[in-house]
Amino acid sequence: MMNAATGMLKSRLASESSVEGSRSELLWLIPLVIMFVALTATAEILSIINGTSAIAMIADYGWKALRLLPTVAFIGLVVQLALAPIKHPKNPLSAVIAQWRSALSDPYFLAARVAPILMMPFFFASFSVLKMLMPRYIPFWGDEPFAAMDRVLFFGQQPWEITHAIFSTVEATRMLDLFYSVWVLLLSLAIAGFALFAPRKERARFFLAFGGAWFFLGFIGAWLGSSAGPCFLAYLNSPIAPEFAGLMDRLHAASNAMDTKAQAVEWQQMLWRGYENQTYAFGMGISAMPSLHNAIAVLYVFMAFRIGKLLGVVMAVYAVIILIGSVHLGWHYAVDGIFSAFGMWGIWWVVDSWCRKSGYDASVDAQAGLPR
């Protein structure tokens, strides 16, 4: 009787501890939801005032953001099953099934996996609409000072002159264009992978920093630093457009020499038509400072180094390629990428500090036996 009572007590305490541990997921989910609501509400209110709707674009963004979800889920499960005999040599399949059954039956762990997936299309649609609406409220003012900063930083030259001197061939431009385009696929891969398979600490840090990047850099930063970017200066009749005429001539010449036109050139032409016609649709909107391409690439570096040094080095190289490509392809000034990198570092520092000091990390460590 005594042993039975002791066993029941231990089971109850373990259950209560499990619930308390899983409830700690709210420590990062709540701030993420606050940013989600603030961004979505702001975008929808402003879009309704201007005769459109951010929420109406959710389906398009959902497909783009989550299109790799089934593939990632399948590959992740295969890898998990392949590694299971190492971690659970006695009964690997049962261990994996028990892990997922436990995770799916806990509302907090389920929310930690599903909520970010559901929120991301809203983040992207809201960001895009706010980017489209930005010039109506804040004209592009930042191109001239940002270009001037680049001249100072690069000793009187524009950074594109350096990149096109080093990467002067059509093939080099093609590769930079390819790496820049792959960023979109990595976005979908990262969302699905971190939501479904990342350890708890990594999942919390990724999505909280990811949401912070889109909210503080993609929305607030873009509106404060309203700028179009080098590729649009001629269209806008900017007084500094001649400084970038050589860049656009080289970019278009390289694109015309390719079998298929460079993605950067196609998108730049499409975005300008959307801007001229005030088209509110998927992927539209012009904004240079700060660069979300660069910011998210830097976030990948932080996350990759938490996983392993080799992966961290690979993603650091990729982040440098994105920075070079953003200038070489005419999307950004160098200071856009530099500011974005420091901005992402600041967001990461806040998120990492929050996870440690709020008690989240301690809770995860205390519940090390729970599904991750």
CSV table of C-alpha atoms in Angstrom, one decimal:
chain,number,residue,atom,x,y,z
A,1,MET,CA,0.0,0.0,0.0
A,2,MET,CA,2.8,2.4,1.0
A,3,ASN,CA,4.7,1.7,-2.3
A,4,ALA,CA,1.5,2.2,-4.3
A,5,ALA,CA,0.7,5.5,-2.6
A,6,THR,CA,4.3,6.7,-3.1
A,7,GLY,CA,4.1,5.8,-6.8
A,8,MET,CA,0.9,7.7,-7.2
A,9,LEU,CA,2.3,10.7,-5.5
A,10,LYS,CA,5.4,10.7,-7.7
A,11,SER,CA,3.2,10.3,-10.8
A,12,ARG,CA,1.1,13.2,-9.7
A,13,LEU,CA,4.1,15.4,-9.0
A,14,ALA,CA,5.7,14.5,-12.3
A,15,SER,CA,2.4,15.4,-14.1
A,16,GLU,CA,2.2,18.7,-12.3
A,17,SER,CA,5.8,19.4,-13.1
A,18,SER,CA,5.2,18.5,-16.7
A,19,VAL,CA,2.3,20.9,-17.0
A,20,GLU,CA,4.2,23.7,-15.3
A,21,GLY,CA,7.2,23.1,-17.6
A,22,SER,CA,5.1,23.1,-20.8
A,23,ARG,CA,3.3,26.3,-19.6
A,24,SER,CA,6.6,28.1,-19.8
A,25,GLU,CA,6.2,28.1,-23.6
A,26,LEU,CA,3.9,31.1,-23.0
A,27,LEU,CA,6.9,33.1,-22.0
A,28,TRP,CA,7.9,33.4,-25.6
A,29,LEU,CA,4.5,32.8,-27.3
A,30,ILE,CA,2.8,35.8,-25.6
A,31,PRO,CA,5.4,38.4,-26.8
A,32,LEU,CA,5.2,36.8,-30.3
A,33,VAL,CA,1.4,37.1,-30.3
A,34,ILE,CA,1.6,40.7,-29.2
A,35,MET,CA,3.8,41.6,-32.1
A,36,PHE,CA,1.6,39.6,-34.4
A,37,VAL,CA,-1.6,41.3,-33.3
A,38,ALA,CA,0.1,44.8,-33.4
A,39,LEU,CA,1.5,44.3,-36.9
A,40,THR,CA,-1.7,42.7,-38.3
A,41,ALA,CA,-4.0,45.2,-36.8
A,42,THR,CA,-2.0,48.2,-38.0
A,43,ALA,CA,-1.7,46.8,-41.5
A,44,GLU,CA,-5.4,45.9,-41.7
A,45,ILE,CA,-6.5,49.3,-40.4
A,46,LEU,CA,-4.3,51.3,-42.8
A,47,SER,CA,-5.1,49.0,-45.7
A,48,ILE,CA,-8.9,49.4,-45.2
A,49,ILE,CA,-8.4,53.2,-45.1
A,50,ASN,CA,-6.7,52.9,-48.5
A,51,GLY,CA,-9.2,50.5,-50.0
A,52,THR,CA,-7.4,47.2,-49.7
A,53,SER,CA,-6.9,44.4,-47.1
A,54,ALA,CA,-3.9,42.7,-45.7
A,55,ILE,CA,-5.9,39.7,-44.5
A,56,ALA,CA,-7.2,39.1,-48.0
A,57,MET,CA,-3.6,38.2,-49.0
A,58,ILE,CA,-3.0,35.6,-46.4
A,59,ALA,CA,-3.7,32.7,-48.7
A,60,ASP,CA,-1.0,33.7,-51.1
A,61,TYR,CA,1.5,34.3,-48.3
A,62,GLY,CA,0.5,31.1,-46.6
A,63,TRP,CA,1.3,29.0,-49.7
A,64,LYS,CA,4.7,30.7,-50.2
A,65,ALA,CA,5.7,30.6,-46.5
A,66,LEU,CA,4.6,27.1,-45.8
A,67,ARG,CA,4.9,25.3,-49.1
A,68,LEU,CA,7.8,23.2,-47.8
A,69,LEU,CA,6.0,22.2,-44.7
A,70,PRO,CA,5.0,18.7,-45.9
A,71,THR,CA,8.5,18.0,-47.3
A,72,VAL,CA,10.2,19.2,-44.1
A,73,ALA,CA,7.8,17.2,-41.9
A,74,PHE,CA,8.5,14.0,-44.0
A,75,ILE,CA,12.3,14.5,-44.0
A,76,GLY,CA,12.3,15.4,-40.3
A,77,LEU,CA,10.4,12.2,-39.4
A,78,VAL,CA,12.7,10.1,-41.5
A,79,VAL,CA,15.8,11.5,-39.8
A,80,GLN,CA,14.1,11.2,-36.4
A,81,LEU,CA,13.4,7.5,-37.1
A,82,ALA,CA,16.9,7.0,-38.4
A,83,LEU,CA,18.5,8.4,-35.2
A,84,ALA,CA,16.0,6.7,-32.9
A,85,PRO,CA,18.0,3.4,-32.6
A,86,ILE,CA,21.0,5.4,-31.3
A,87,LYS,CA,19.0,7.2,-28.7
A,88,HIS,CA,16.6,4.4,-27.8
A,89,PRO,CA,18.2,1.1,-28.9
A,90,LYS,CA,15.7,-1.1,-27.1
A,91,ASN,CA,12.5,0.2,-28.8
A,92,PRO,CA,13.2,3.1,-31.2
A,93,LEU,CA,9.8,3.2,-33.0
A,94,SER,CA,7.8,3.2,-29.8
A,95,ALA,CA,10.0,5.9,-28.3
A,96,VAL,CA,9.4,8.2,-31.3
A,97,ILE,CA,5.6,7.5,-31.3
A,98,ALA,CA,5.5,8.2,-27.5
A,99,GLN,CA,7.4,11.4,-27.9
A,100,TRP,CA,5.0,12.8,-30.6
A,101,ARG,CA,1.9,11.5,-28.8
A,102,SER,CA,3.0,13.3,-25.6
A,103,ALA,CA,3.8,16.5,-27.5
A,104,LEU,CA,0.5,16.5,-29.4
A,105,SER,CA,-1.5,15.9,-26.3
A,106,ASP,CA,0.0,18.8,-24.4
A,107,PRO,CA,-1.7,22.1,-25.4
A,108,TYR,CA,1.3,24.2,-24.7
A,109,PHE,CA,3.8,22.1,-26.6
A,110,LEU,CA,1.2,21.9,-29.4
A,111,ALA,CA,0.8,25.7,-29.5
A,112,ALA,CA,4.6,26.1,-29.5
A,113,ARG,CA,4.7,24.1,-32.8
A,114,VAL,CA,1.5,25.2,-34.5
A,115,ALA,CA,1.0,28.9,-33.5
A,116,PRO,CA,4.2,30.1,-35.2
A,117,ILE,CA,3.2,28.3,-38.4
A,118,LEU,CA,-0.2,29.9,-38.4
A,119,MET,CA,1.1,33.4,-37.6
A,120,MET,CA,3.9,33.7,-40.2
A,121,PRO,CA,1.6,34.3,-43.2
A,122,PHE,CA,-0.1,37.1,-41.3
A,123,PHE,CA,3.4,38.6,-40.5
A,124,PHE,CA,4.4,38.5,-44.2
A,125,ALA,CA,1.1,39.8,-45.6
A,126,SER,CA,1.0,42.6,-43.1
A,127,PHE,CA,4.7,43.5,-43.7
A,128,SER,CA,4.1,43.6,-47.4
A,129,VAL,CA,1.0,45.8,-47.2
A,130,LEU,CA,2.7,48.2,-44.9
A,131,LYS,CA,5.6,48.4,-47.3
A,132,MET,CA,3.2,49.2,-50.2
A,133,LEU,CA,1.5,51.9,-48.1
A,134,MET,CA,4.7,53.5,-46.7
A,135,PRO,CA,5.3,56.0,-49.6
A,136,ARG,CA,1.8,57.4,-49.2
A,137,TYR,CA,2.6,58.5,-45.7
A,138,ILE,CA,6.4,58.9,-45.7
A,139,PRO,CA,8.1,59.8,-49.1
A,140,PHE,CA,11.4,58.2,-49.9
A,141,TRP,CA,13.9,60.5,-48.1
A,142,GLY,CA,16.8,58.2,-47.2
A,143,ASP,CA,18.4,57.3,-50.5
A,144,GLU,CA,20.7,60.4,-50.7
A,145,PRO,CA,22.0,60.2,-47.1
A,146,PHE,CA,22.4,56.4,-47.3
A,147,ALA,CA,24.3,56.7,-50.6
A,148,ALA,CA,26.5,59.4,-49.0
A,149,MET,CA,27.3,57.1,-46.1
A,150,ASP,CA,28.4,54.4,-48.5
A,151,ARG,CA,30.7,56.8,-50.2
A,152,VAL,CA,32.3,57.7,-46.9
A,153,LEU,CA,32.6,54.1,-45.7
A,154,PHE,CA,34.2,53.0,-49.0
A,155,PHE,CA,36.6,55.9,-49.5
A,156,GLY,CA,34.8,57.8,-52.2
A,157,GLN,CA,33.5,54.8,-54.1
A,158,GLN,CA,30.0,53.3,-54.2
A,159,PRO,CA,30.2,49.6,-53.0
A,160,TRP,CA,28.7,48.3,-56.2
A,161,GLU,CA,31.8,49.5,-58.1
A,162,ILE,CA,33.8,47.2,-55.9
A,163,THR,CA,31.5,44.2,-56.2
A,164,HIS,CA,31.3,44.5,-60.0
A,165,ALA,CA,35.1,44.8,-60.2
A,166,ILE,CA,35.5,41.6,-58.2
A,167,PHE,CA,32.5,39.7,-59.5
A,168,SER,CA,32.7,41.0,-63.1
A,169,THR,CA,31.5,38.0,-65.1
A,170,VAL,CA,28.0,37.1,-66.1
A,171,GLU,CA,28.4,33.8,-64.2
A,172,ALA,CA,29.3,35.5,-61.0
A,173,THR,CA,26.2,37.7,-61.2
A,174,ARG,CA,24.1,34.7,-62.0
A,175,MET,CA,25.4,32.9,-58.9
A,176,LEU,CA,24.8,35.9,-56.7
A,177,ASP,CA,21.3,36.2,-58.1
A,178,LEU,CA,20.7,32.4,-57.4
A,179,PHE,CA,21.9,32.6,-53.8
A,180,TYR,CA,19.7,35.7,-53.3
A,181,SER,CA,16.7,33.9,-54.7
A,182,VAL,CA,17.3,30.8,-52.5
A,183,TRP,CA,16.7,33.0,-49.5
A,184,VAL,CA,12.9,32.7,-50.0
A,185,LEU,CA,13.1,28.9,-50.0
A,186,LEU,CA,15.3,28.9,-46.9
A,187,LEU,CA,12.6,31.1,-45.2
A,188,SER,CA,10.0,28.3,-45.8
A,189,LEU,CA,12.4,25.6,-44.7
A,190,ALA,CA,13.4,27.5,-41.5
A,191,ILE,CA,9.8,28.1,-40.5
A,192,ALA,CA,8.7,24.5,-40.9
A,193,GLY,CA,11.9,23.0,-39.5
A,194,PHE,CA,12.1,25.2,-36.3
A,195,ALA,CA,8.4,24.8,-35.6
A,196,LEU,CA,8.3,21.0,-35.9
A,197,PHE,CA,11.7,19.7,-35.0
A,198,ALA,CA,13.9,22.3,-33.2
A,199,PRO,CA,14.7,21.8,-29.5
A,200,ARG,CA,12.6,24.1,-27.3
A,201,LYS,CA,15.2,26.7,-26.6
A,202,GLU,CA,16.1,27.0,-30.3
A,203,ARG,CA,12.5,27.2,-31.3
A,204,ALA,CA,11.7,29.9,-28.8
A,205,ARG,CA,14.7,32.0,-29.8
A,206,PHE,CA,14.2,31.6,-33.5
A,207,PHE,CA,10.5,32.6,-33.7
A,208,LEU,CA,10.8,35.4,-31.1
A,209,ALA,CA,13.8,36.9,-32.9
A,210,PHE,CA,12.2,36.3,-36.3
A,211,GLY,CA,9.0,38.1,-35.3
A,212,GLY,CA,11.1,40.9,-33.8
A,213,ALA,CA,12.9,41.3,-37.1
A,214,TRP,CA,9.8,41.7,-39.2
A,215,PHE,CA,8.1,44.0,-36.6
A,216,PHE,CA,11.0,46.3,-35.5
A,217,LEU,CA,13.1,46.2,-38.7
A,218,GLY,CA,10.7,45.4,-41.4
A,219,PHE,CA,7.9,47.7,-40.2
A,220,ILE,CA,9.2,50.4,-37.8
A,221,GLY,CA,12.7,50.5,-39.2
A,222,ALA,CA,11.5,50.7,-42.8
A,223,TRP,CA,9.0,53.5,-42.1
A,224,LEU,CA,11.7,55.5,-40.2
A,225,GLY,CA,14.3,55.0,-42.9
A,226,SER,CA,12.0,55.3,-45.9
A,227,SER,CA,14.1,54.7,-49.0
A,228,ALA,CA,13.7,53.0,-52.4
A,229,GLY,CA,17.1,51.5,-53.2
A,230,PRO,CA,19.6,52.0,-56.0
A,231,CYS,CA,17.6,50.0,-58.6
A,232,PHE,CA,14.7,52.4,-58.5
A,233,LEU,CA,16.5,55.8,-58.4
A,234,ALA,CA,16.3,56.4,-62.2
A,235,TYR,CA,12.6,55.7,-62.2
A,236,LEU,CA,12.2,58.2,-59.3
A,237,ASN,CA,14.4,60.8,-61.1
A,238,SER,CA,16.6,61.0,-58.1
A,239,PRO,CA,19.5,63.4,-58.3
A,240,ILE,CA,21.9,60.6,-57.3
A,241,ALA,CA,20.6,58.2,-60.0
A,242,PRO,CA,23.7,58.9,-62.2
A,243,GLU,CA,25.9,57.4,-59.5
A,244,PHE,CA,24.1,54.0,-60.0
A,245,ALA,CA,23.6,54.1,-63.8
A,246,GLY,CA,26.7,52.0,-64.3
A,247,LEU,CA,25.4,49.5,-61.8
A,248,MET,CA,22.1,49.1,-63.6
A,249,ASP,CA,23.7,49.0,-67.0
A,250,ARG,CA,26.0,46.1,-65.9
A,251,LEU,CA,23.2,44.3,-64.2
A,252,HIS,CA,20.9,44.5,-67.2
A,253,ALA,CA,23.7,43.5,-69.6
A,254,ALA,CA,24.5,40.5,-67.4
A,255,SER,CA,20.8,39.6,-67.2
A,256,ASN,CA,20.4,39.8,-71.0
A,257,ALA,CA,23.4,37.5,-71.5
A,258,MET,CA,21.8,34.8,-69.3
A,259,ASP,CA,19.6,32.0,-70.7
A,260,THR,CA,16.8,33.4,-68.5
A,261,LYS,CA,16.5,36.9,-67.1
A,262,ALA,CA,18.0,37.4,-63.7
A,263,GLN,CA,15.4,37.1,-60.9
A,264,ALA,CA,16.6,40.5,-59.5
A,265,VAL,CA,15.9,42.3,-62.8
A,266,GLU,CA,12.5,40.6,-63.2
A,267,TRP,CA,11.4,41.5,-59.7
A,268,GLN,CA,12.7,45.0,-59.9
A,269,GLN,CA,10.6,45.6,-63.0
A,270,MET,CA,7.6,44.0,-61.5
A,271,LEU,CA,7.9,46.0,-58.3
A,272,TRP,CA,8.2,49.2,-60.2
A,273,ARG,CA,5.0,48.5,-62.2
A,274,GLY,CA,3.2,47.6,-59.0
A,275,TYR,CA,4.4,50.9,-57.4
A,276,GLU,CA,3.3,53.0,-60.5
A,277,ASN,CA,-0.1,51.3,-60.7
A,278,GLN,CA,-0.5,51.2,-56.9
A,279,THR,CA,-1.1,47.5,-57.1
A,280,TYR,CA,-1.7,45.8,-53.7
A,281,ALA,CA,-0.8,42.2,-54.3
A,282,PHE,CA,1.6,39.4,-53.3
A,283,GLY,CA,5.2,40.5,-53.0
A,284,MET,CA,4.7,44.1,-53.9
A,285,GLY,CA,6.2,47.1,-52.1
A,286,ILE,CA,9.5,49.0,-52.3
A,287,SER,CA,11.8,49.5,-49.4
A,288,ALA,CA,15.6,49.5,-49.0
A,289,MET,CA,16.5,50.4,-45.4
A,290,PRO,CA,16.7,48.1,-43.5
A,291,SER,CA,17.2,44.9,-45.4
A,292,LEU,CA,15.2,41.9,-44.2
A,293,HIS,CA,17.3,39.7,-46.5
A,294,ASN,CA,20.4,40.6,-44.6
A,295,ALA,CA,18.7,40.6,-41.1
A,296,ILE,CA,17.2,37.1,-41.5
A,297,ALA,CA,20.5,35.8,-42.9
A,298,VAL,CA,22.3,37.0,-39.8
A,299,LEU,CA,19.6,35.4,-37.6
A,300,TYR,CA,20.4,32.1,-39.4
A,301,VAL,CA,24.0,32.5,-38.4
A,302,PHE,CA,23.1,32.9,-34.7
A,303,MET,CA,20.8,29.9,-34.8
A,304,ALA,CA,23.3,27.8,-36.8
A,305,PHE,CA,26.1,28.4,-34.3
A,306,ARG,CA,23.8,27.1,-31.6
A,307,ILE,CA,23.4,23.9,-33.6
A,308,GLY,CA,27.0,23.4,-34.6
A,309,LYS,CA,30.2,25.3,-35.5
A,310,LEU,CA,30.4,23.9,-39.1
A,311,LEU,CA,26.8,24.9,-39.8
A,312,GLY,CA,27.5,28.3,-38.3
A,313,VAL,CA,30.4,28.9,-40.6
A,314,VAL,CA,28.4,27.8,-43.6
A,315,MET,CA,25.6,30.2,-42.7
A,316,ALA,CA,28.1,33.0,-42.0
A,317,VAL,CA,29.4,32.6,-45.5
A,318,TYR,CA,25.9,32.7,-46.8
A,319,ALA,CA,25.1,35.9,-44.9
A,320,VAL,CA,28.2,37.5,-46.5
A,321,ILE,CA,27.0,36.4,-49.9
A,322,ILE,CA,23.6,37.9,-49.2
A,323,LEU,CA,25.2,41.2,-48.2
A,324,ILE,CA,27.4,41.3,-51.4
A,325,GLY,CA,24.4,40.3,-53.5
A,326,SER,CA,22.1,42.9,-52.0
A,327,VAL,CA,24.6,45.6,-53.3
A,328,HIS,CA,25.7,43.9,-56.5
A,329,LEU,CA,22.1,43.3,-57.7
A,330,GLY,CA,21.0,46.9,-57.0
A,331,TRP,CA,18.6,46.2,-54.1
A,332,HIS,CA,20.4,47.9,-51.3
A,333,TYR,CA,23.0,50.3,-50.1
A,334,ALA,CA,25.8,48.7,-48.1
A,335,VAL,CA,24.6,50.6,-45.0
A,336,ASP,CA,21.3,48.9,-45.3
A,337,GLY,CA,22.9,45.5,-44.7
A,338,ILE,CA,25.2,46.8,-42.0
A,339,PHE,CA,22.4,48.5,-40.1
A,340,SER,CA,20.3,45.3,-40.5
A,341,ALA,CA,23.1,43.1,-39.1
A,342,PHE,CA,23.5,45.3,-36.0
A,343,GLY,CA,19.7,45.6,-35.6
A,344,MET,CA,19.4,41.8,-35.8
A,345,TRP,CA,22.2,41.4,-33.3
A,346,GLY,CA,20.3,43.8,-30.9
A,347,ILE,CA,17.1,41.8,-31.3
A,348,TRP,CA,18.9,38.6,-30.8
A,349,TRP,CA,20.6,39.9,-27.6
A,350,VAL,CA,17.2,41.0,-26.2
A,351,VAL,CA,15.6,37.6,-27.1
A,352,ASP,CA,18.4,35.5,-25.7
A,353,SER,CA,18.5,37.6,-22.5
A,354,TRP,CA,14.7,37.2,-22.1
A,355,CYS,CA,14.8,33.5,-22.6
A,356,ARG,CA,17.5,33.2,-19.9
A,357,LYS,CA,16.3,35.8,-17.4
A,358,SER,CA,12.5,35.1,-17.6
A,359,GLY,CA,13.1,31.6,-16.4
A,360,TYR,CA,12.3,29.9,-19.7
A,361,ASP,CA,15.7,28.2,-20.1
A,362,ALA,CA,15.7,27.1,-16.5
A,363,SER,CA,12.2,25.6,-17.0
A,364,VAL,CA,13.3,23.7,-20.1
A,365,ASP,CA,16.4,22.4,-18.3
A,366,ALA,CA,14.3,21.2,-15.4
A,367,GLN,CA,12.0,19.4,-17.8
A,368,ALA,CA,14.8,17.8,-19.9
A,369,GLY,CA,12.8,14.6,-20.1
A,370,LEU,CA,9.9,16.2,-21.8
A,371,PRO,CA,9.4,16.1,-25.6
A,372,ARG,CA,11.6,18.7,-27.3
